[in-house]
Short mmCIF file of C-alpha atoms and ligand atoms in Angstrom, two decimals:
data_model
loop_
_atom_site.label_atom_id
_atom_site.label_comp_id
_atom_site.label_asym_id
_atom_site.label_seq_id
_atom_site.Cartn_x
_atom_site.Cartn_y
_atom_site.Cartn_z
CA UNK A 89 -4.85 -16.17 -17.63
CA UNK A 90 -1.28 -17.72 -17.12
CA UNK A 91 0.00 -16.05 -13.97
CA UNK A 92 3.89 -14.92 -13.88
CA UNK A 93 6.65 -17.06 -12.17
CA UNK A 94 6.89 -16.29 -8.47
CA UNK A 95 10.21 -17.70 -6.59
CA UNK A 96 9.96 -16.95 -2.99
CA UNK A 97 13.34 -19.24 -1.31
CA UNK A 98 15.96 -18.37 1.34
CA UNK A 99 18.34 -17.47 -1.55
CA UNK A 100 16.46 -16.84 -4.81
CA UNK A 101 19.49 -16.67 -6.85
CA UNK A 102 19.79 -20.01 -8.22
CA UNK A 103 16.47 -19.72 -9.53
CA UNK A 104 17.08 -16.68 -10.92
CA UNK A 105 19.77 -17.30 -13.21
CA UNK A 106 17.99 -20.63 -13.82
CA UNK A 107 15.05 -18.22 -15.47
CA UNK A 108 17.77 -16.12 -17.12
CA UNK A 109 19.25 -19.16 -18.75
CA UNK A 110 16.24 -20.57 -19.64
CA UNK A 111 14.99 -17.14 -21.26
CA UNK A 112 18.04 -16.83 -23.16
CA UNK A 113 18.75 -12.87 -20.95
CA UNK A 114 22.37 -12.95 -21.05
CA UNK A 115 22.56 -9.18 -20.89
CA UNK A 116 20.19 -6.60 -18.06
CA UNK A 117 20.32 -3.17 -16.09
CA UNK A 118 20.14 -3.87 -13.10
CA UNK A 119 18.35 -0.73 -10.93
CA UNK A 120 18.82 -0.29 -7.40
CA UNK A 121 20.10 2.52 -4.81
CA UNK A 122 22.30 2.42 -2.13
CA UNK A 123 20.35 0.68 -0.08
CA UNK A 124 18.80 -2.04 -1.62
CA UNK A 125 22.60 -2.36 -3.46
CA UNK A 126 24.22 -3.33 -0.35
CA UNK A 127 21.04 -5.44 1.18
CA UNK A 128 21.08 -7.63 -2.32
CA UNK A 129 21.58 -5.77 -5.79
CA UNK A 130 25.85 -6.12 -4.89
CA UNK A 131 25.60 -9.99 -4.19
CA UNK A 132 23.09 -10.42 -7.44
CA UNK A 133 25.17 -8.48 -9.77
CA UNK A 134 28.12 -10.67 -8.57
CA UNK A 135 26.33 -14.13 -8.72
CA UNK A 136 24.98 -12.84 -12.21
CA UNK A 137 28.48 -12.03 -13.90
CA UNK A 138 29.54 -15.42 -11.97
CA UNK A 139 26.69 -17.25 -14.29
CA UNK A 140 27.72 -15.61 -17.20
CA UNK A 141 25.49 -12.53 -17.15
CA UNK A 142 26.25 -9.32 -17.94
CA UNK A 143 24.75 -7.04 -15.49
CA UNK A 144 24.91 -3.04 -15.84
CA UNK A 145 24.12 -1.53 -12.71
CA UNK A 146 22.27 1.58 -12.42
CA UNK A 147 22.41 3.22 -8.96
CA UNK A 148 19.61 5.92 -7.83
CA UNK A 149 20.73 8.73 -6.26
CA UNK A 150 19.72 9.99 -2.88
CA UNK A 151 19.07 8.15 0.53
CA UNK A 152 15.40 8.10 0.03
CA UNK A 153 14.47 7.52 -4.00
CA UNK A 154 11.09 9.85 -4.86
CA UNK A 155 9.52 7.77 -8.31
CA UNK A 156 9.25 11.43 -9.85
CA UNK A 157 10.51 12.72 -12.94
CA UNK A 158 14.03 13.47 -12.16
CA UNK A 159 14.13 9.71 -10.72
CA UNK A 160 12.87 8.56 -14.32
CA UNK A 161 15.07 10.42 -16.17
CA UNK A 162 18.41 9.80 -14.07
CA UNK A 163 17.50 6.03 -14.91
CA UNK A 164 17.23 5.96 -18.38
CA UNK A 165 20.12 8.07 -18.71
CA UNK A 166 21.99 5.33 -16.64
CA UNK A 167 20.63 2.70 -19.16
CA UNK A 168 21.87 4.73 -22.31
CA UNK A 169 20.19 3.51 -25.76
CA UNK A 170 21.07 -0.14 -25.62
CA UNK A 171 18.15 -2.31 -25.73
CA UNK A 172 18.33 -4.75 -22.25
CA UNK A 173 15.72 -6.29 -19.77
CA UNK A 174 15.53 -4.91 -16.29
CA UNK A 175 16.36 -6.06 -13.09
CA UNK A 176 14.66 -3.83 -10.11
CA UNK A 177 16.00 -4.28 -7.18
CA UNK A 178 14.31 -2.37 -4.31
CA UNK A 179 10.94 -2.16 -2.54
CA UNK A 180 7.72 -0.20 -3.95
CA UNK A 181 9.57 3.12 -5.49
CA UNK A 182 12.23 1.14 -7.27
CA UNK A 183 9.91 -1.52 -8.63
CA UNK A 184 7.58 1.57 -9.71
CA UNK A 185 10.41 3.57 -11.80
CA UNK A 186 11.65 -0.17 -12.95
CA UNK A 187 8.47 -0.82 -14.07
CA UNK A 188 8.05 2.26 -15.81
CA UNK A 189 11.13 2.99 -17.33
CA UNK A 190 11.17 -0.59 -19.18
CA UNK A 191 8.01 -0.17 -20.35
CA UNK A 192 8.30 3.17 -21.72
CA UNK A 193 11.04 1.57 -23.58
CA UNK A 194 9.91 -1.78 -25.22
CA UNK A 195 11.54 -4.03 -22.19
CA UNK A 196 10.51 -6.53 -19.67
CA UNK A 197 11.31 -6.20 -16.21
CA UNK A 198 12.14 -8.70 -12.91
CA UNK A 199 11.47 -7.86 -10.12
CA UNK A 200 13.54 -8.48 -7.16
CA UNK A 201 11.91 -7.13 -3.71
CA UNK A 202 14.11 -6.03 -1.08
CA UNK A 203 11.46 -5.52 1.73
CA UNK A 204 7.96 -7.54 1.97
CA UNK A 205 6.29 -3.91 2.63
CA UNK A 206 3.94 -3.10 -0.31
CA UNK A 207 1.43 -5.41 -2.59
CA UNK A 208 2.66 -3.39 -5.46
CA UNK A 209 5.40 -5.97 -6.96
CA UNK A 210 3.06 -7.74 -9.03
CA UNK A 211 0.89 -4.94 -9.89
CA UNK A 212 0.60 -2.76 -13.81
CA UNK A 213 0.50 0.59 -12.49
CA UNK A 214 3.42 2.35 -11.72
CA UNK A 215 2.66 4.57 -8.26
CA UNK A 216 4.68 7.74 -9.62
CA UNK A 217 4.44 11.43 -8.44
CA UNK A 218 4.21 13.46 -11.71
CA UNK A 219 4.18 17.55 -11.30
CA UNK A 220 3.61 16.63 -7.59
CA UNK A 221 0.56 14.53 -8.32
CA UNK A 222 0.53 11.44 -7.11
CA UNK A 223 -0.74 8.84 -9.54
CA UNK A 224 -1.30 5.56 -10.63
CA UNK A 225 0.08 4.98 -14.23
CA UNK A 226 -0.61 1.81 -16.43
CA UNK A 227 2.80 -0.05 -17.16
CA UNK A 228 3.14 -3.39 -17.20
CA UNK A 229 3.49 -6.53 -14.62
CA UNK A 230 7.28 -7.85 -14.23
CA UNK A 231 7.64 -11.15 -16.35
CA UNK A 232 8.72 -12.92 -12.89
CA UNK A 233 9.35 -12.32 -9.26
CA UNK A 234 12.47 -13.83 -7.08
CA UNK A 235 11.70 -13.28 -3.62
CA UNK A 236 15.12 -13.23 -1.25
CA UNK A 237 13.60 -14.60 1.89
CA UNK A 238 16.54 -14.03 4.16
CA UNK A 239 16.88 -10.34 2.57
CA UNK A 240 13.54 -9.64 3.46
CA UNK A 241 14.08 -10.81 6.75
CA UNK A 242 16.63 -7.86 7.29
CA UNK A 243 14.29 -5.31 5.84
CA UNK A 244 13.83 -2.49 8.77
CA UNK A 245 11.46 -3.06 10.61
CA UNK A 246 8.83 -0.40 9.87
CA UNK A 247 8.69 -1.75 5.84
CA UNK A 248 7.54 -5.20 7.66
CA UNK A 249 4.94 -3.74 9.78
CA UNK A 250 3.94 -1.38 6.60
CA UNK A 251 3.73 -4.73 4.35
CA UNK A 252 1.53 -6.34 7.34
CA UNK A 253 -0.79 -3.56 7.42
CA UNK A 254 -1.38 -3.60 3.56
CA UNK A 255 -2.48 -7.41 4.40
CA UNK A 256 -4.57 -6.22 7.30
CA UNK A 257 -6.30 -3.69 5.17
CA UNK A 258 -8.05 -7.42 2.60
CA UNK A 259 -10.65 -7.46 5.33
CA UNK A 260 -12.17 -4.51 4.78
CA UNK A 261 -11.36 -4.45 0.84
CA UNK A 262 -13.01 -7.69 0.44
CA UNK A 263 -15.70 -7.01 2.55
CA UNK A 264 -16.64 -4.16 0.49
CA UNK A 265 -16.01 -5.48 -2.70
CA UNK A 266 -19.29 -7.91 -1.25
CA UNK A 267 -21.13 -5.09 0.02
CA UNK A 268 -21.05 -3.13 -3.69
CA UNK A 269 -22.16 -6.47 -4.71
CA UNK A 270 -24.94 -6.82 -2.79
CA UNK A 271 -25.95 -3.02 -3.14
CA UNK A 272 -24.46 -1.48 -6.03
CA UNK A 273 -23.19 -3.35 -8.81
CA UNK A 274 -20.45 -5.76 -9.83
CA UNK A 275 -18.12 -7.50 -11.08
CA UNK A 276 -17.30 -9.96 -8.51
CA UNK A 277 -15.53 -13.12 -8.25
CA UNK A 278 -15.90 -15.14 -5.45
CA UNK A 279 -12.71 -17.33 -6.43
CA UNK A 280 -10.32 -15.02 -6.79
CA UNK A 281 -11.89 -13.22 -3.18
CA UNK A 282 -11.41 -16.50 -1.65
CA UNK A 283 -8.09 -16.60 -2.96
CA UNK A 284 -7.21 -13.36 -1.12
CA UNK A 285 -9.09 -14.58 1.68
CA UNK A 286 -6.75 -17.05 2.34
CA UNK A 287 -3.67 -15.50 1.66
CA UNK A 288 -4.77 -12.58 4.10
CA UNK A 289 -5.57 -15.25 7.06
CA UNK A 290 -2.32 -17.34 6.51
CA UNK A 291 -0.18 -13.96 6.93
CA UNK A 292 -2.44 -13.16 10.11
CA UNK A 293 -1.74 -16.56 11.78
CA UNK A 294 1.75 -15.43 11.85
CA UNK A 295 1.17 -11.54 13.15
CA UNK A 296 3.82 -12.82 15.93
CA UNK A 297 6.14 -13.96 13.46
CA UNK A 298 5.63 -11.32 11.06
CA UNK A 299 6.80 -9.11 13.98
CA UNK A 300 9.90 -10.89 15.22
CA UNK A 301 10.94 -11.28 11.33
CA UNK A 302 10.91 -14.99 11.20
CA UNK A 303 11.50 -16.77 8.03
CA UNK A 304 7.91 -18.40 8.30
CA UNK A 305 6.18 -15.00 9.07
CA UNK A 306 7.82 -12.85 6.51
CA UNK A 307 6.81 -15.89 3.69
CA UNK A 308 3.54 -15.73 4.66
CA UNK A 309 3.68 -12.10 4.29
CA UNK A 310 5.75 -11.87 1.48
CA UNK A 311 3.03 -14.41 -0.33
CA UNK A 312 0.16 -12.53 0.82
CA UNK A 313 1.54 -9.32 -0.44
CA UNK A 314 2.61 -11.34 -4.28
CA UNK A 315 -1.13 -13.04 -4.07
CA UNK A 316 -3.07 -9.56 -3.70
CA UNK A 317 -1.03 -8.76 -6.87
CA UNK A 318 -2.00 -11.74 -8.65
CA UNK A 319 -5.32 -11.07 -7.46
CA UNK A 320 -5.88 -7.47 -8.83
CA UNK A 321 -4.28 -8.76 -12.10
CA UNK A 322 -6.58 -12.04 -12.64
CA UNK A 323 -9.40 -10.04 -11.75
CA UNK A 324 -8.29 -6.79 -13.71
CA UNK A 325 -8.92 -4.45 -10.89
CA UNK A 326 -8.05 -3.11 -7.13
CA UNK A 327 -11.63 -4.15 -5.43
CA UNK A 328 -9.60 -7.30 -3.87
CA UNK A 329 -7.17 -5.39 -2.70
CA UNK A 330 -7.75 -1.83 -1.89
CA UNK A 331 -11.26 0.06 -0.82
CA UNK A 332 -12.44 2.67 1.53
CA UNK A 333 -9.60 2.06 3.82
CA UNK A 334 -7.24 2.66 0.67
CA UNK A 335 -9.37 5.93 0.09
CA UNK A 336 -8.93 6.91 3.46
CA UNK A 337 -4.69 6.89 3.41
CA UNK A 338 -5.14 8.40 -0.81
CA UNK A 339 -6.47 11.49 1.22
CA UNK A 340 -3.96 11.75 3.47
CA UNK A 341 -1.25 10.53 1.44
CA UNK A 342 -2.18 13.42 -1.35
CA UNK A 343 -2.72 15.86 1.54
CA UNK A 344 1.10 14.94 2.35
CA UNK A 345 2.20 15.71 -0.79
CA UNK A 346 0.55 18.74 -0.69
CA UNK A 347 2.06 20.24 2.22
CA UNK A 348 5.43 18.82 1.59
CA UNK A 349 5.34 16.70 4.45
CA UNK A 350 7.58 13.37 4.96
CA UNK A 351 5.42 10.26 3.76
CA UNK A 352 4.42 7.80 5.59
CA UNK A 353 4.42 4.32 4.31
CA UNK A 354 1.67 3.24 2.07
CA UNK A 355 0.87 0.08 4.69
CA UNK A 356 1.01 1.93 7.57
CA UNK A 357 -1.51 4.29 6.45
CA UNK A 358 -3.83 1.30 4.78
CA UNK A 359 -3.41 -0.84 8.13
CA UNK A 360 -4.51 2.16 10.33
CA UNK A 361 -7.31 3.12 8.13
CA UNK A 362 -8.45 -0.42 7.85
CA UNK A 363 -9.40 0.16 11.82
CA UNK A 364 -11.40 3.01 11.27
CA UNK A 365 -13.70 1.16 8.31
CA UNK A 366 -14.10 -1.91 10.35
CA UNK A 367 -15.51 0.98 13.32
CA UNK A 368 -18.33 1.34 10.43
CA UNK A 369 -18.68 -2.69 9.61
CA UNK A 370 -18.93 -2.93 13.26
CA UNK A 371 -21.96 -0.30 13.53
CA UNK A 372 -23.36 -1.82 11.03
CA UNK A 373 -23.36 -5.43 12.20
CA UNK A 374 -24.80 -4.32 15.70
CA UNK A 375 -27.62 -2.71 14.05
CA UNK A 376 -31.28 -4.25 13.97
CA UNK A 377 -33.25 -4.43 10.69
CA UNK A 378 -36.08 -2.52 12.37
CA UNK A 379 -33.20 0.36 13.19
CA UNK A 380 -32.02 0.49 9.52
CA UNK A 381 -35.24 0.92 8.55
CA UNK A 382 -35.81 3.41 10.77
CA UNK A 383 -32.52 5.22 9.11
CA UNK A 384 -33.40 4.59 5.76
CA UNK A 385 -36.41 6.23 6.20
CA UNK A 386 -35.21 9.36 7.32
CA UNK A 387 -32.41 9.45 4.55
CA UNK A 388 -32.79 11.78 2.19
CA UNK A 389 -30.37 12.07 -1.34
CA UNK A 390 -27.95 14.06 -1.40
CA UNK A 391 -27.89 17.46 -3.03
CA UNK A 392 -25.72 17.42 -5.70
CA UNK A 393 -24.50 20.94 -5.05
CA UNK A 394 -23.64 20.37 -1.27
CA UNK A 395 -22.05 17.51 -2.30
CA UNK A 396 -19.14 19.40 -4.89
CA UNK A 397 -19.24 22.30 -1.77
CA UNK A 398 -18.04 19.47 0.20
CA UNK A 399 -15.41 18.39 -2.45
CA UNK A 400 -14.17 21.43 -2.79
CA UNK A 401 -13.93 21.97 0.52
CA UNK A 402 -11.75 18.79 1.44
CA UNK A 403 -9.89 18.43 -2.58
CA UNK A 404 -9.45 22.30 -3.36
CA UNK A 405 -7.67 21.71 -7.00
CA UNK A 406 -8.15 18.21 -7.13
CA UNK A 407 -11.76 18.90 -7.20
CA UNK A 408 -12.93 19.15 -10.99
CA UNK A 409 -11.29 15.40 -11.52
CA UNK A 410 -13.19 14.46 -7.91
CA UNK A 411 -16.58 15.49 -9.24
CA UNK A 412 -15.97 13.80 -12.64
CA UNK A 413 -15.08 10.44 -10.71
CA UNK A 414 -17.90 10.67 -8.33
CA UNK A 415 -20.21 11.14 -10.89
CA UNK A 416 -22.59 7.66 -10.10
CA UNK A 417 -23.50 9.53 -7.15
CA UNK A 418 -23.61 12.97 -7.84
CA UNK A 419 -26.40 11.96 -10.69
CA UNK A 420 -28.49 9.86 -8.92
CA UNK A 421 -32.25 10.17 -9.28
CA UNK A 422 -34.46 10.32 -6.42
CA UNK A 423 -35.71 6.63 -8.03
CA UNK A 424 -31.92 5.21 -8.09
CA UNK A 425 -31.98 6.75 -4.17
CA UNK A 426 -35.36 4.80 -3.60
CA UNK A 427 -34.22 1.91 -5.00
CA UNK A 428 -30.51 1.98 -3.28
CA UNK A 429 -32.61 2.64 0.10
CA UNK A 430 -34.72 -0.63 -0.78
CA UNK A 431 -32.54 -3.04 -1.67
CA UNK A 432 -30.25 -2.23 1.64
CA UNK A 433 -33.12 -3.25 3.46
CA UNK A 434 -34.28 -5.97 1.57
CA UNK A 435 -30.68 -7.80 1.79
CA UNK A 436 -30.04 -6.73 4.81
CA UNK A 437 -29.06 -10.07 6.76
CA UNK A 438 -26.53 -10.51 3.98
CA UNK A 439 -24.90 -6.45 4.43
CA UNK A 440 -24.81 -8.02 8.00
CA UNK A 441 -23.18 -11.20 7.29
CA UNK A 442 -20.29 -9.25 5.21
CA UNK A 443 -19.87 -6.81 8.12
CA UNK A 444 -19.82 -9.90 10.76
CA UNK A 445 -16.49 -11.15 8.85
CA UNK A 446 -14.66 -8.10 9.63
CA UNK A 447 -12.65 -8.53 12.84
CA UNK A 448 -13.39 -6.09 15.15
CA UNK A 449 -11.70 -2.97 15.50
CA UNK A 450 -9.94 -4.34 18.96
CA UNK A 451 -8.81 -7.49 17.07
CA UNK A 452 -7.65 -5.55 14.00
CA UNK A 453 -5.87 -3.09 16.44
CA UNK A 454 -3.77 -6.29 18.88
CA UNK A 455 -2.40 -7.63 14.49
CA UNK A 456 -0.89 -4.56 13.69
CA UNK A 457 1.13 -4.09 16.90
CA UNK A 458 1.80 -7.67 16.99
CA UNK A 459 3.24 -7.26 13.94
CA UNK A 460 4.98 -4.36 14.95
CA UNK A 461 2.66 -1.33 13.70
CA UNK A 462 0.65 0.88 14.86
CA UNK A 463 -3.50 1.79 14.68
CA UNK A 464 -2.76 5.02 16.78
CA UNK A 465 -2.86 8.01 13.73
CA UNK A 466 -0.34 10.12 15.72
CA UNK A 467 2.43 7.36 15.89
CA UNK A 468 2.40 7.91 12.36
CA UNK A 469 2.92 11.81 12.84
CA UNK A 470 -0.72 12.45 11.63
CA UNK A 471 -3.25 14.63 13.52
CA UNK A 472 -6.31 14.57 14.81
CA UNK A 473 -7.99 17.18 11.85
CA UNK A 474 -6.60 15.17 8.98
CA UNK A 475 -7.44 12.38 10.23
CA UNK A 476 -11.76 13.40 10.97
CA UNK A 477 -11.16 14.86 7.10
CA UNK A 478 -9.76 11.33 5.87
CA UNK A 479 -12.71 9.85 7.31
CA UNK A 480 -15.32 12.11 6.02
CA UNK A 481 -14.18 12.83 2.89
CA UNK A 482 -12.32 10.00 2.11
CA UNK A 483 -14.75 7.88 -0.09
CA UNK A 484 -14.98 11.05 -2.54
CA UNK A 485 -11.70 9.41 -4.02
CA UNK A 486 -12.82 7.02 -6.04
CA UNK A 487 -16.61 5.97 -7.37
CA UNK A 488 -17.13 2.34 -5.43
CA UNK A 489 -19.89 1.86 -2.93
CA UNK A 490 -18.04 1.18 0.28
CA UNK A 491 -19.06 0.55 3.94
CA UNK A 492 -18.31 4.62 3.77
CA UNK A 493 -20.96 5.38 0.96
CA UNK A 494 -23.37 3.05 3.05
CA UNK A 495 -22.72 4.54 6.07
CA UNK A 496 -23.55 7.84 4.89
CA UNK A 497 -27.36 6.54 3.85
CA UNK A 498 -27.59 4.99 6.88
CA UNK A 499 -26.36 8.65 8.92
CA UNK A 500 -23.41 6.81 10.80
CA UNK A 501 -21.12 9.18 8.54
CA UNK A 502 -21.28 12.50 7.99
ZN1 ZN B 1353 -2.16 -1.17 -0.64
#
């Protein structure tokens, strides 16, 4: 597939109105709030109308924008009937009401990030929060990206760390995405994980740098973050990108919403959670063939009625769409069980060799606070119930085998 332009430069700019020109977009709304106006959505608008473009601005309301329907609404009525591209200026809730609002509409979108703290830029879904639901809604990827490297420099400092942690969480999304290839079933491509391999480990080389905002670190960051993106789009799913330890901040992240709690950064929650997984892929690594034999032995399938008690225990009204999603293994025969149980064991120096390239929980913990984040739950304002809930009942979220779902066979997990 032809991949989008991507412009990450000290000042991205020139380039930008090169692409404008080029494009023939003389005329765009340009979406930002107050924020993200005075970081760069004021000096764009300005070079813009300076190039010959004429920008509308739309500003957002509020000191912190929520991508819900008021949000929506307050934007297109700022864009009024006249048919125009969009600019978005702003991190992930900006981009996500951009991206949604232009489609909805018939119009492409640019997007312009103001902080390098999401993997969301380059994604289709729009991450909106609908009736109080959170939820992932198919849009449409922005026609290019022009990364500002020295505005995302001066992003605060907790969107950096947040953007890190989203990196930090590719271990243990790739990893899986090998282990429910080995186990379960596929698709998998091993170019576009290597792609995301590499992005992940250039970012990590510069955890120091990430956390004193250096130009270098915050490209590296900023590239890892487009390239997971790119990733998820080439391969036409999330597996690169986002698994059990993306399951594990859902649940709290919905749980949140629920209680009408403040939210805590997407990253922050993925980067924390990713150190709880890789506490499973460590297990797991450690553990003799003889010993998960032993373990398989004793495993018995799950009963299918436990198993919604338990969903309806940790989902309450989410728990009809829950069951539906976790169908694959609410259904299973005691054959498919057999079989699961058989072919662990039978590939199991390759499960090990997947769980030996996940750093170890230690190693995972000294990136993040190098980078300026945290591993420790409460930091985050989380607490010590929520957080044994995420971990148990986290994997219900979606329907991928994960290191959770083996876990469970193997009775590391409840
Ligand atoms: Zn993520």
């Amino acid at each position: 597939m032809s991949e989008l332009p991507v412009v990450i430069a000290p000042d991205a700019l020139p380039a930008l109105i090169e692409f404008l020109h080029s494009q023939q977009l003389m005329a765009l709304n340009l979406t930002a709030d107050a924020n993200t106006w005075r970081a760069l959505g004021a000096r764009v608008a300005q070079g813009l109308a300076a190039a010959g473009v004429d920008v509308k601005p739309i500003l957002l309301a509020g000191d912190e924008v929520t991508p819900d329907e008021q949000t929506i609404v307050e934007l297109l009525l700022g864009a009024g009937r006249e048919q125009r591209p969009y600019l978005a200026v702003g991190s992930g809730v900006i981009t996500d009401v951009t991206r949604f609002a232009s489609y909805c509409t018939g119009n492409a979108f640019i997007c312009l990030p103001t902080a390098p703290s999401v993997d969301a830029y380059t994604s289709t879904g729009s991450s909106l929060i609908l009736r109080g639901l959170k939820q992932s809604i198919y849009s449409q990827a922005p026609a290019a990206v022009f990364a500002d490297l020295d505005t995302l420099c001066a992003a605060p400092r907790p969107m950096i760390a947040a953007g890190f942690g989203d990196v930090v969480a590719k271990y243990t999304a790739v990893a899986d995405w090998k282990l429910a290839t080995l186990l379960w079933d596929g698709p998998y491509d091993a170019a576009v994980a290597r792609r995301m391999e590499v992005a992940r480990d250039r970012c990590m080389a510069q955890a120091d740098q990430v956390g004193a905002a250096q130009p270098e670190g915050i490209h590296s960051l900023i590239d890892a973050l487009i390239e997971a993106g790119l990733c998820m789009l080439a391969f036409g799913g999330s597996q690169p990108a986002g698994q059990s330890e993306h399951y594990i901040s859902h649940y709290l992240e919905m749980k949140l919403v629920r209680e009408g709690r403040k939210p805590v950064l997407h990253g922050a929650k993925t980067g924390m959670a990713t150190v709880i997984v890789a506490r499973y892929y460590q297990q797991i690594g450690a553990m003799s063939r003889a010993e998960a034999g032993r373990r398989l032995a004793e495993a018995r399938r799950p009963d299918r009625a436990q198993e919604i008690e338990r969903i309806r225990l940790a989902y309450g009204s989410l728990t009809d769409s829950v069951v539906a999603e976790q169908a694959p293994f609410l259904d299973w025969s005691e054959a498919d069980y057999d079989r699961l149980k058989q072919r662990i064991l039978d590939r199991w120096p390759e499960v090990q060799a997947v769980a030996a390239e996940v750093p170890s929980p230690a190693a995972l913990t000294d990136l993040l606070q190098r980078a300026g984040g945290t591993a420790d739950p409460a930091a985050l304002g989380l607490g010590d119930e929520e957080m044994a809930l995420a971990e148990v009942y986290g994997h219900y979220v979606r329907n991928r085998f994960t290191a959770m779902k083996l876990s469970r066979v193997l009775g590391l997990l409840a």
